[in-house]
XYZ file of C-alpha atoms in Angstrom:
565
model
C 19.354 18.889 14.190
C 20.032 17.258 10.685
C 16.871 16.085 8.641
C 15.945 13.702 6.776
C 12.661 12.443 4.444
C 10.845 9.712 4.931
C 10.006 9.081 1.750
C 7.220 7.223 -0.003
C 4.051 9.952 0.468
C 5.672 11.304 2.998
C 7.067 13.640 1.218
C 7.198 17.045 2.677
C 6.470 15.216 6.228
C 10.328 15.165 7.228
C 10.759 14.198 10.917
C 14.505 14.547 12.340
C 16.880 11.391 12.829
C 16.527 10.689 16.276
C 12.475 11.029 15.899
C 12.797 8.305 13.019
C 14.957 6.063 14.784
C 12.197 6.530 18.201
C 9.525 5.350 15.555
C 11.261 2.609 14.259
C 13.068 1.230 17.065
C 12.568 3.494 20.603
C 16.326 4.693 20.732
C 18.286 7.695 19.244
C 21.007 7.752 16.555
C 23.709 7.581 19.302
C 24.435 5.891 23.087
C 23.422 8.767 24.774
C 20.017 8.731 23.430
C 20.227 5.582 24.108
C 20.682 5.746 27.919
C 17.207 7.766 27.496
C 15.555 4.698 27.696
C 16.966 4.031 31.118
C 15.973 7.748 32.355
C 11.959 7.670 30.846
C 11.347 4.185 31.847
C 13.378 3.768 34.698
C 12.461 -0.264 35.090
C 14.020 -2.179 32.383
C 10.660 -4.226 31.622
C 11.051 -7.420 29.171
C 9.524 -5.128 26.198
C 12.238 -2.386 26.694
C 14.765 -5.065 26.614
C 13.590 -6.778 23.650
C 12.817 -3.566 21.562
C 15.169 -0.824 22.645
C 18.345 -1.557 20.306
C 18.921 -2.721 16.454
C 22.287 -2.895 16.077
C 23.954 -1.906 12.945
C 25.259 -5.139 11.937
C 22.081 -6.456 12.298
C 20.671 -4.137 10.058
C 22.987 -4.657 7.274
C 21.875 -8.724 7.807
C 18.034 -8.037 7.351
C 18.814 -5.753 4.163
C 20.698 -8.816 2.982
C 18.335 -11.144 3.696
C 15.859 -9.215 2.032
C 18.051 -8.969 -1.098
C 18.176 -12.955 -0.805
C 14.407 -12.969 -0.702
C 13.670 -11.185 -3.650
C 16.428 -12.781 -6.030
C 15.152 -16.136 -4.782
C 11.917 -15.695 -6.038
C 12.600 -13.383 -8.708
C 15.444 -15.548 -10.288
C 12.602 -18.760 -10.192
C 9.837 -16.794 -11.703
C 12.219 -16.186 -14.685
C 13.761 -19.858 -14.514
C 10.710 -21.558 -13.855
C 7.591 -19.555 -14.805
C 8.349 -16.243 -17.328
C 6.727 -15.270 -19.811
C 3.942 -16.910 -17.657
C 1.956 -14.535 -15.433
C 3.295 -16.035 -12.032
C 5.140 -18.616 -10.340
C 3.658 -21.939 -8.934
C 6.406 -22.179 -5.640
C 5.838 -25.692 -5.185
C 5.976 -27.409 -8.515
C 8.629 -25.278 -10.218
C 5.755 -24.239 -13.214
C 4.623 -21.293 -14.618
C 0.696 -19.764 -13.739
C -1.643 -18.409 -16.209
C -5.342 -17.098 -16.478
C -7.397 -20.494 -15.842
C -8.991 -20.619 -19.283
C -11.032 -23.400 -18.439
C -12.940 -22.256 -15.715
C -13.806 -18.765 -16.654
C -15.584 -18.118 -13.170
C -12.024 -18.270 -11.267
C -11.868 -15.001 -10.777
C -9.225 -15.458 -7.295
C -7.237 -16.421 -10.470
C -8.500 -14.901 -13.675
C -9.146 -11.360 -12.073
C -5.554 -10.771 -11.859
C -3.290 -13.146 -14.575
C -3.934 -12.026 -17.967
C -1.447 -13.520 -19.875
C 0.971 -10.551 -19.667
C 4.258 -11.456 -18.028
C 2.379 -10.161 -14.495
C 5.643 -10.546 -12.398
C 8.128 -9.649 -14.896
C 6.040 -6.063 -14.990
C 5.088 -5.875 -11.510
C 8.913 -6.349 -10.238
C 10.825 -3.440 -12.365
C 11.266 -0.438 -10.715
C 11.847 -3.125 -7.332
C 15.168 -4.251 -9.362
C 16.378 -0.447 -9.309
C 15.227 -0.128 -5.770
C 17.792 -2.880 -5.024
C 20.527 -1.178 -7.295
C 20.610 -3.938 -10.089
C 20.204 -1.436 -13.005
C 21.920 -4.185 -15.463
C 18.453 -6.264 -14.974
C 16.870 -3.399 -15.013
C 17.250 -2.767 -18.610
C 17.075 -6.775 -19.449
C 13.759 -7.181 -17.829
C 12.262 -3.740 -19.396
C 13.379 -5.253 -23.227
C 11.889 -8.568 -22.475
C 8.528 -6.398 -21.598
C 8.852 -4.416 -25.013
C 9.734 -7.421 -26.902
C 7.047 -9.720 -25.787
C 4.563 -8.234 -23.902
C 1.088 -7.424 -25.222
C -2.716 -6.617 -24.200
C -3.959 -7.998 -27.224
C -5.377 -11.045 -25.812
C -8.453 -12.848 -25.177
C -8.254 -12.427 -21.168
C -10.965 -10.926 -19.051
C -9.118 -8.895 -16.277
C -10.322 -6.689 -12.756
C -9.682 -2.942 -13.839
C -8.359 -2.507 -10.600
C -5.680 -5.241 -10.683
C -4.810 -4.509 -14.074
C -4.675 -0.780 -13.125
C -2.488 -1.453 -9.830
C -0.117 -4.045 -11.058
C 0.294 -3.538 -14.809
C -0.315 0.468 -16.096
C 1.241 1.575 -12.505
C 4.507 -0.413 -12.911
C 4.815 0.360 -16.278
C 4.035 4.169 -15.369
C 6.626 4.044 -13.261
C 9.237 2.161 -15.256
C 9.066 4.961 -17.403
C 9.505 7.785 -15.053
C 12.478 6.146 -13.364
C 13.735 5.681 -17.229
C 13.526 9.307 -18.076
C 14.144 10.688 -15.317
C 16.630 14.045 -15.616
C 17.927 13.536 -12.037
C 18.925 9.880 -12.536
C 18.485 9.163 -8.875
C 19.240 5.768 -8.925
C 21.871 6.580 -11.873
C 22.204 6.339 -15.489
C 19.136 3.604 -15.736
C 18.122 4.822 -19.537
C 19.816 2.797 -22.530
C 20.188 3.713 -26.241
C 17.354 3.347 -28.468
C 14.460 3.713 -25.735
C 11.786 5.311 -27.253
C 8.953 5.344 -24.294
C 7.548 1.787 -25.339
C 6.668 1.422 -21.728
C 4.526 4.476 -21.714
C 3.021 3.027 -25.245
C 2.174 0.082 -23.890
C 0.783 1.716 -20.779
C -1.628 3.681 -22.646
C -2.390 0.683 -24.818
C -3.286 -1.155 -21.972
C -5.438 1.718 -20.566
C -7.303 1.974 -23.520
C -8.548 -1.245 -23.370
C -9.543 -0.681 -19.988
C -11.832 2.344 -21.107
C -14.702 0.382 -22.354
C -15.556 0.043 -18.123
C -16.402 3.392 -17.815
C -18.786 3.169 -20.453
C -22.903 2.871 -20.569
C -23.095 3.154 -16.482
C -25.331 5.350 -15.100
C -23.666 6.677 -12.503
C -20.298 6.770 -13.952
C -18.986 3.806 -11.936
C -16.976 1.856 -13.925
C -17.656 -2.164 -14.386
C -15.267 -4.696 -12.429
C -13.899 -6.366 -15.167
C -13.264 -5.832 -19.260
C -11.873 -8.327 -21.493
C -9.128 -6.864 -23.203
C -9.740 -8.102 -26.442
C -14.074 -7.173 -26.630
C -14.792 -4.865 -24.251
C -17.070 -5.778 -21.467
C -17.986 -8.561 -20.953
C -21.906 -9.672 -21.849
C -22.347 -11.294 -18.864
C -20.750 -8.450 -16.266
C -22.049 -8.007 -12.941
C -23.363 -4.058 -12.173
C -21.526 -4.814 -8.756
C -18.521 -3.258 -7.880
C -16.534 -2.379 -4.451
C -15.442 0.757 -3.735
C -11.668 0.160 -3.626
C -11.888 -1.467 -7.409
C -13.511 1.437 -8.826
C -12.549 4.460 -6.585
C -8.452 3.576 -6.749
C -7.604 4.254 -10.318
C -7.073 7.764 -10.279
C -3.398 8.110 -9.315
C -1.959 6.060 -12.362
C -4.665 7.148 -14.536
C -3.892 10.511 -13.373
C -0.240 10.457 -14.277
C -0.740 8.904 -17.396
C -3.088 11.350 -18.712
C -0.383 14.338 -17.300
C 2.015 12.414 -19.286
C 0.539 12.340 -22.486
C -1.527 15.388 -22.323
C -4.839 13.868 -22.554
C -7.676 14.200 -20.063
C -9.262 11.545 -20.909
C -7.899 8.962 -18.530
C -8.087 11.308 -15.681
C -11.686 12.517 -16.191
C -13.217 8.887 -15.976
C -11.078 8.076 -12.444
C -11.416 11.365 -11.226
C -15.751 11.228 -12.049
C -15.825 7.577 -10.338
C -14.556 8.954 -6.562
C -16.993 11.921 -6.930
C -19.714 9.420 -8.307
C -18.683 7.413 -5.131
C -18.142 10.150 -2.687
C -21.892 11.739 -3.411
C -23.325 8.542 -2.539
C -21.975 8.530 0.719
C -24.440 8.410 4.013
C -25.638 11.985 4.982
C -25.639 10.726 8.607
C -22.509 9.503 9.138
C -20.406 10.142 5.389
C -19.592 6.896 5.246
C -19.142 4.678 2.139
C -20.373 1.122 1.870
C -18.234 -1.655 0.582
C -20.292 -2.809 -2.686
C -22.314 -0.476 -4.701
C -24.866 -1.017 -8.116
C -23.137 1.148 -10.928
C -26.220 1.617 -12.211
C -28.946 1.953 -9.594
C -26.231 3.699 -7.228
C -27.730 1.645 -4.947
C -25.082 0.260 -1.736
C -25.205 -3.330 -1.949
C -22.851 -3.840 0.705
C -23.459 -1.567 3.116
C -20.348 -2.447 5.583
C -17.717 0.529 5.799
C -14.339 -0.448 7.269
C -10.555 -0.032 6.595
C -9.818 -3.185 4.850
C -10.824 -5.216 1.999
C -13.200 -3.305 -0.990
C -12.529 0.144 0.817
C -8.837 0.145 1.806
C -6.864 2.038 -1.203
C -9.973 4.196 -1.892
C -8.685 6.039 1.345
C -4.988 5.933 0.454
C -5.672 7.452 -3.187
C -8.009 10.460 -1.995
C -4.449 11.829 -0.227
C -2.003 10.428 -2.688
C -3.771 11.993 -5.234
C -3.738 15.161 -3.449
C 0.055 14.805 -2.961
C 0.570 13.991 -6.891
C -1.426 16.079 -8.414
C -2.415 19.027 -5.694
C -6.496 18.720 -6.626
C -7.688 20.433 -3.573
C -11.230 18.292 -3.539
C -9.159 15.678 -3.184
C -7.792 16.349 0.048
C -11.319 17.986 1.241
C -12.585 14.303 0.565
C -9.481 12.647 2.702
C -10.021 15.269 5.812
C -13.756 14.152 5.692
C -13.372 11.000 5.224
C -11.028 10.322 8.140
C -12.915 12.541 10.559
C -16.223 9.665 9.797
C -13.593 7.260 10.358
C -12.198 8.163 13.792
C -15.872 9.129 14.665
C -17.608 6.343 13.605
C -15.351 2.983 12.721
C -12.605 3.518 15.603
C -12.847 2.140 18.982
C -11.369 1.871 22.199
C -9.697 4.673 24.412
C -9.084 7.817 23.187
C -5.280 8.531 23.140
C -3.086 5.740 22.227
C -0.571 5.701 24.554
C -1.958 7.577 27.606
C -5.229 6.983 30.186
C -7.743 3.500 30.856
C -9.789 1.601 28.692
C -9.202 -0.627 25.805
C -6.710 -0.481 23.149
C -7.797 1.712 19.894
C -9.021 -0.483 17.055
C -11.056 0.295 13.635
C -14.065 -2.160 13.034
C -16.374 -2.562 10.428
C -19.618 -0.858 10.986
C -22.868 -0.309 8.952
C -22.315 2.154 6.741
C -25.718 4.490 7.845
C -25.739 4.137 11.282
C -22.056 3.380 12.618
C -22.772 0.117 14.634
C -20.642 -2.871 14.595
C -21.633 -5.248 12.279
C -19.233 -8.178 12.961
C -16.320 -8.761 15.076
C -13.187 -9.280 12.285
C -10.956 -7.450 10.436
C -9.003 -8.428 7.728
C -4.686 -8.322 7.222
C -5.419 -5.252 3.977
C -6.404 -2.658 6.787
C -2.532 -2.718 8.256
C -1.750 -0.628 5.462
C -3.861 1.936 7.901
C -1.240 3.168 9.974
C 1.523 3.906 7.183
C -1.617 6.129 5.618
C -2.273 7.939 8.998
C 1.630 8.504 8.806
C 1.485 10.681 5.784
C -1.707 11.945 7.087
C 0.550 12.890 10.263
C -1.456 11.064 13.067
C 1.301 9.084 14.223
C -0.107 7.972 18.034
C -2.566 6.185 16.064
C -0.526 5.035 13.718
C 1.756 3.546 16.467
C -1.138 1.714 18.308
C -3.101 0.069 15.020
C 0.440 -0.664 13.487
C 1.390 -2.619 17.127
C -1.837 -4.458 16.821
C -0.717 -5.997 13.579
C 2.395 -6.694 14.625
C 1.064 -8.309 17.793
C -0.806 -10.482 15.481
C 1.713 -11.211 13.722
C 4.419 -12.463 16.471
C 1.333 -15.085 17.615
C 0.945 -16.684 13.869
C 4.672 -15.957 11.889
C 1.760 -14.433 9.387
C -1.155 -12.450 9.193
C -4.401 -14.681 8.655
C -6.761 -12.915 6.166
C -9.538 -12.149 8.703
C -8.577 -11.724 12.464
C -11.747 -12.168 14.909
C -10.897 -9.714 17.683
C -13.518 -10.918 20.134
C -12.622 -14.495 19.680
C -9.027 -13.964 19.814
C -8.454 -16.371 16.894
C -8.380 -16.323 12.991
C -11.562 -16.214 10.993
C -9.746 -16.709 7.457
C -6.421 -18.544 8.231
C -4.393 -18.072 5.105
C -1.604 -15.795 4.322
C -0.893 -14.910 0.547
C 2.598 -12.860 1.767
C 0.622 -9.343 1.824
C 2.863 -6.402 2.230
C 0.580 -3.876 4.221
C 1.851 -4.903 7.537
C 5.755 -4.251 6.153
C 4.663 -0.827 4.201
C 3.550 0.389 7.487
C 6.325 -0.940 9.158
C 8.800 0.909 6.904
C 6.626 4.123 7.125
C 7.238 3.904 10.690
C 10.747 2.808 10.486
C 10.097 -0.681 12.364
C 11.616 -4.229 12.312
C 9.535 -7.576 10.638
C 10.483 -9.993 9.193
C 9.150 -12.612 6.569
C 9.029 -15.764 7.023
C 10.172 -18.271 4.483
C 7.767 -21.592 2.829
C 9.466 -22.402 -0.017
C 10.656 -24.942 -2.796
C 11.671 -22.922 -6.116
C 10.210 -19.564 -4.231
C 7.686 -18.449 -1.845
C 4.316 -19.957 -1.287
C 1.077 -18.227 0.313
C 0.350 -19.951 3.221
C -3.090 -21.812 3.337
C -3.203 -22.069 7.300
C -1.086 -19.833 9.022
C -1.200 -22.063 12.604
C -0.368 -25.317 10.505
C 1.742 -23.714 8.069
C 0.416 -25.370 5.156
C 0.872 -23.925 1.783
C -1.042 -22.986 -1.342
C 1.041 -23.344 -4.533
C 0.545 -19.768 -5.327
C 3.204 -16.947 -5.106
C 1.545 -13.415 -6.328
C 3.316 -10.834 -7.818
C 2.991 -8.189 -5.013
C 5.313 -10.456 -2.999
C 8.183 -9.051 -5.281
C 6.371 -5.667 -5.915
C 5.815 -4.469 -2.504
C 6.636 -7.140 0.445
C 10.284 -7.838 -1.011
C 10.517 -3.866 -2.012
C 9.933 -2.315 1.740
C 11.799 -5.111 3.640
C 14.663 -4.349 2.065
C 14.154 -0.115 2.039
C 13.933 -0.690 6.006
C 17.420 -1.792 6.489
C 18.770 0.278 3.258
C 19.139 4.139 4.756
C 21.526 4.513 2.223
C 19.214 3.972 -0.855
C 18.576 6.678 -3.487
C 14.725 6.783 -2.824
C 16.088 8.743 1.377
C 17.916 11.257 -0.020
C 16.609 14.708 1.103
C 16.471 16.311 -2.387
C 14.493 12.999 -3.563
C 10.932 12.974 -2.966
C 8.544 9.632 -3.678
C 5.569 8.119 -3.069
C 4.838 4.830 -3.376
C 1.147 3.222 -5.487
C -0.877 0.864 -3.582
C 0.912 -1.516 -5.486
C 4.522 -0.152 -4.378
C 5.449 1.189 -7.340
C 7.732 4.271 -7.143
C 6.297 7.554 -8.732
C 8.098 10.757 -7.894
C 6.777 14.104 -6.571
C 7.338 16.067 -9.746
C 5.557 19.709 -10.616
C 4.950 18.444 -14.158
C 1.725 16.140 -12.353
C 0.747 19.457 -11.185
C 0.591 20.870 -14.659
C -2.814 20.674 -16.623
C -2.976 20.749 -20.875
C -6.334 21.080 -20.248
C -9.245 23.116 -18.600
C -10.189 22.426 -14.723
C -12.428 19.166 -14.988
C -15.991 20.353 -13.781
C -17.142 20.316 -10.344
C -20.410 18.277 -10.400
C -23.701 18.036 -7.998
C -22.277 17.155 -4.245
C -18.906 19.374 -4.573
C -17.325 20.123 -0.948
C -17.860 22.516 1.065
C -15.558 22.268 3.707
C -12.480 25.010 3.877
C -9.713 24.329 1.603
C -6.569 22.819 3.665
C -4.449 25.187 4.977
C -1.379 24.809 3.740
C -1.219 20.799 4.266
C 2.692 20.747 3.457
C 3.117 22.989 6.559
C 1.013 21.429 8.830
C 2.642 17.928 8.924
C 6.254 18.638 9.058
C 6.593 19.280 12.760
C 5.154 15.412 14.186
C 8.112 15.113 15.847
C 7.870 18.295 17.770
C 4.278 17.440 18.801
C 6.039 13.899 20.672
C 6.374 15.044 24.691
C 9.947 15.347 25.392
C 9.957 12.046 27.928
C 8.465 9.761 25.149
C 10.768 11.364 22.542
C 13.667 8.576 23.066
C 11.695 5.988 24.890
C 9.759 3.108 23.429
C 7.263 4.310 20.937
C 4.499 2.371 23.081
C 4.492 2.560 26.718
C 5.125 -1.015 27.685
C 1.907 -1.261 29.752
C -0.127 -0.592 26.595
C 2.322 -3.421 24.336
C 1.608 -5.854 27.236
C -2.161 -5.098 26.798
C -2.470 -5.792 23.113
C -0.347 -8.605 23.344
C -3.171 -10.234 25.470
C -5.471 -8.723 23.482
C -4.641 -11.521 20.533
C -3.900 -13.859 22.646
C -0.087 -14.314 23.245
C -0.622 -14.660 27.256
């Protein structure tokens, strides 16, 4: 049986072709796997007849179309909107920090009068092959791109979108094994990782003068922090630095940047509840105190979960992966509900709610479109019946509305927050599990969020993580051929998309091991983790191996479920 990786975190998880293709699609590579279908599930149902094939030429259509999507708005950002932070879709005009109302912070947390999209989209341009941009976009960024400004900016976003694309720019520059060929040009002399530690200097000044090392929301690039800064922070802001703060501080040989990341998620982890080790969703960095006191998947917790294993997988810290296996056993005790085993027995489907953080009961009934990055993190985690059923919740969701609304109210069936910014969680977890969606387009010079996704109005807003991430794993889906699935290539991708390889120098310390504080871990070390999650397939029984990935009974059910009966 021939192999191949699934790349992006998944690293060492390699499953073999035919149990990728039964992810993505329910068939095998061939037409005798194929006929499978008609052996395991005997009556062709509507679901088997809709899901069961993707044919090749189809394939080669949506990898096109994806291409389209991403030169469409790419090409307008730089027509239209560059050196501007983003493009407005609508009226063909650049997007900026909104200087005159300073409490904007939907805007002003993440434009900061840096070129936002120009940064956020490079290492996307050599994902699509088109190393000749490549190089044009990463001299614009050296030529006219700097963090000396006057522009107060969320750590987090800045950290995500800005340090971790330019971290990775860098890498893919430098790289010895030129996997997507010779990318580097003459007289490159690692501005990108200058300006990345530039940049991360600036954002220093948050870790400092908090009690409980949490670091601040927001810093002003310029000054520091701000005078008038809340002490409030969420737990996904400050708890999801550490991977490109990590690197960074591999990269240049200074501990600095990795100490003040790596002290926030312990800060965070020790304040978690002793009867259920849950986090909250809003803490006091000074008082330690949990201001909001809902744990879930999505919004203000979501990456703080995806880092505690990525990080593991970068850099192979083994609390980090003690804190992952802990955390996700309180999650599948406490915030997950429904019938035990995805596809098999009564009751209803699995779901993950948001609970109170101290005693595990439901505190509302909604969850919001950020926690469908779940299911492409319990991938790499290697808990793919779960990751099948969450991920065909989503996607159920998603064939009612074209879009995911922000907040979904499961009881009532119907959106809570109805607009759609063009979020990529749903397709990352698609890709991970090797599935079809597809985009839908609201557009005049590029795409807009949508403001109502039952009306289809539009917002005059498209963000940068549209061409980051959305654009990025549409078009890996329907690209087997691309650099980033060769065997001998191994990835994983930021919360913000951003291609980083798997590479034993992030493994390699110029400094002492950073001390273990008050609260260390005590549960046993993983046993070898690389090990352990290679064999997925094998774990599939045989008469689901080439069938659907979702009995159809169960696909009906969550279809009702949001309401498409």
């Amino acid at each position: 049986m021939q192999w191949r990786s699934i790349v992006v975190g998944l690293v060492v998880l390699r499953l073999s072709v035919s149990c990728v293709l039964w992810l993505a699609f329910g068939l095998g590579s061939n037409s005798l796997k194929r006929s499978y279908l008609n052996l395991f599930d005997g009556n062709k149902d509507e679901y088997v007849r809709r899901y069961s094939s993707f044919p090749d030429t189809l394939k080669v259509k949506m990898k096109d179309m994806a291409k389209e999507m991403f030169y469409f708005g790419y090409d307008n950002y730089m027509k239209y909107a560059f050196p501007e932070d983003e493009l407005n879709p609508i009226d063909c005009e650049g997007r900026g920090p909104d200087v005159l109302n300073p409490s904007n912070i939907n805007i002003n947390d993440v434009l900061g009068n840096y070129s936002l999209t120009l940064i956020d989209t490079l290492d996307t341009l050599l994902v699509l092959g088109n190393v000749t941009e490549f190089q044009r976009a990463v001299k614009l960024v050296i030529d006219t791109v700097s963090f000396d400004k006057d522009s107060t900016v969320q750590v987090f976003e800045a950290n995500i979108r800005i340090l971790g694309s330019l971290i990775s720019a860098h890498i893919l520059l430098t790289d010895p094994k030129h996997p997507f060929g010779e990318v580097g040009f003459e007289g490159y002399d690692n501005e990108l990782l200058h300006l990345a530690h530039d940049l991360a200097v600036r954002l220093l000044p948050a870790f400092e003068n908090t009690s409980t090392g949490i670091p601040y929301p927001r810093v002003n690039l310029k000054t520091g922090v701000p005078l008038d800064s809340i002490n409030e922070t969420c737990t996904a802001g400050a708890g999801s630095l550490l991977v490109e703060f990590g690197i960074l501080s591999r990269l240049i040989g200074d501990s600095t940047f990795e100490w003040v990341a790596r002290r926030a998620v312990r800060a965070l982890w020790n304040l978690r509840s002793n009867e259920t080790g849950l986090l909250g969703n809003v803490v006091n960095i000074q008082t330690g105190q949990w201001v909001g006191k809902q744990s879930g998947l999505g919004a203000g917790m979501d990456s703080f979960y995806e880092y505690l294993l990525k990080s593991y997988i970068l850099f192979g810290e083994k609390e980090d992966y003690k804190m992952f296996q802990a955390a996700y056993e309180s999650i599948q005790n406490h915030l997950r509900r429904g019938r035990e085993s995805c596809n098999e027995g009564e009751g209803d489907p699995p779901l993950y709610v948001n609970v109170n953080m101290f005693s595990g009961e439901i505190m509302n009934t909604w969850i919001d479109s950020l926690q469908a990055f779940f299911p492409g993190l319990q991938v790499l985690n290697g808990d793919v019946d779960n990751a099948i059923c969450l991920h065909a919740f989503y996607y159920a969701i998603w064939k009612r509305f074209g879009a995911l609304p922000e907040r979904y109210n499961w009881q009532l069936q119907a959106p809570d927050v109805l607009f759609y910014p063009l979020r990529p969680e749903l397709v990352e977890s698609t890709y991970l599990l090797y599935q079809v969606s597809i985009i839908m387009r609201y557009y005049v010079c590029g795409y807009a969020t949508l403001h109502h996704v039952v009306d289809k109005s539009k917002e005059d807003r498209m963000e940068s993580f549209f061409l980051s991430e959305t654009c990025k794993y549409l078009y890996l889906l329907f690209d087997e051929d691309n650099p980033l699935h060769k065997s001998d290539n191994k990835y994983i991708f930021t919360t913000e998309g951003h291609v980083v390889p798997i590479d034993k120098r992030f493994r390699e310390k110029q400094w002492n091991e950073f001390p273990c504080e008050e609260g260390a871990l005590t549960k046993a070390e993983p046993n070898n983790w690389a090990l352990n999650n290679t064999s997925n397939c094998n774990r599939i029984p045989e008469e689901r191996r080439y069938a659907l990935p979702l009995k159809s009974v169960y696909m009906r059910q969550i279809d009702h479920m949001v309401g498409l009966f």
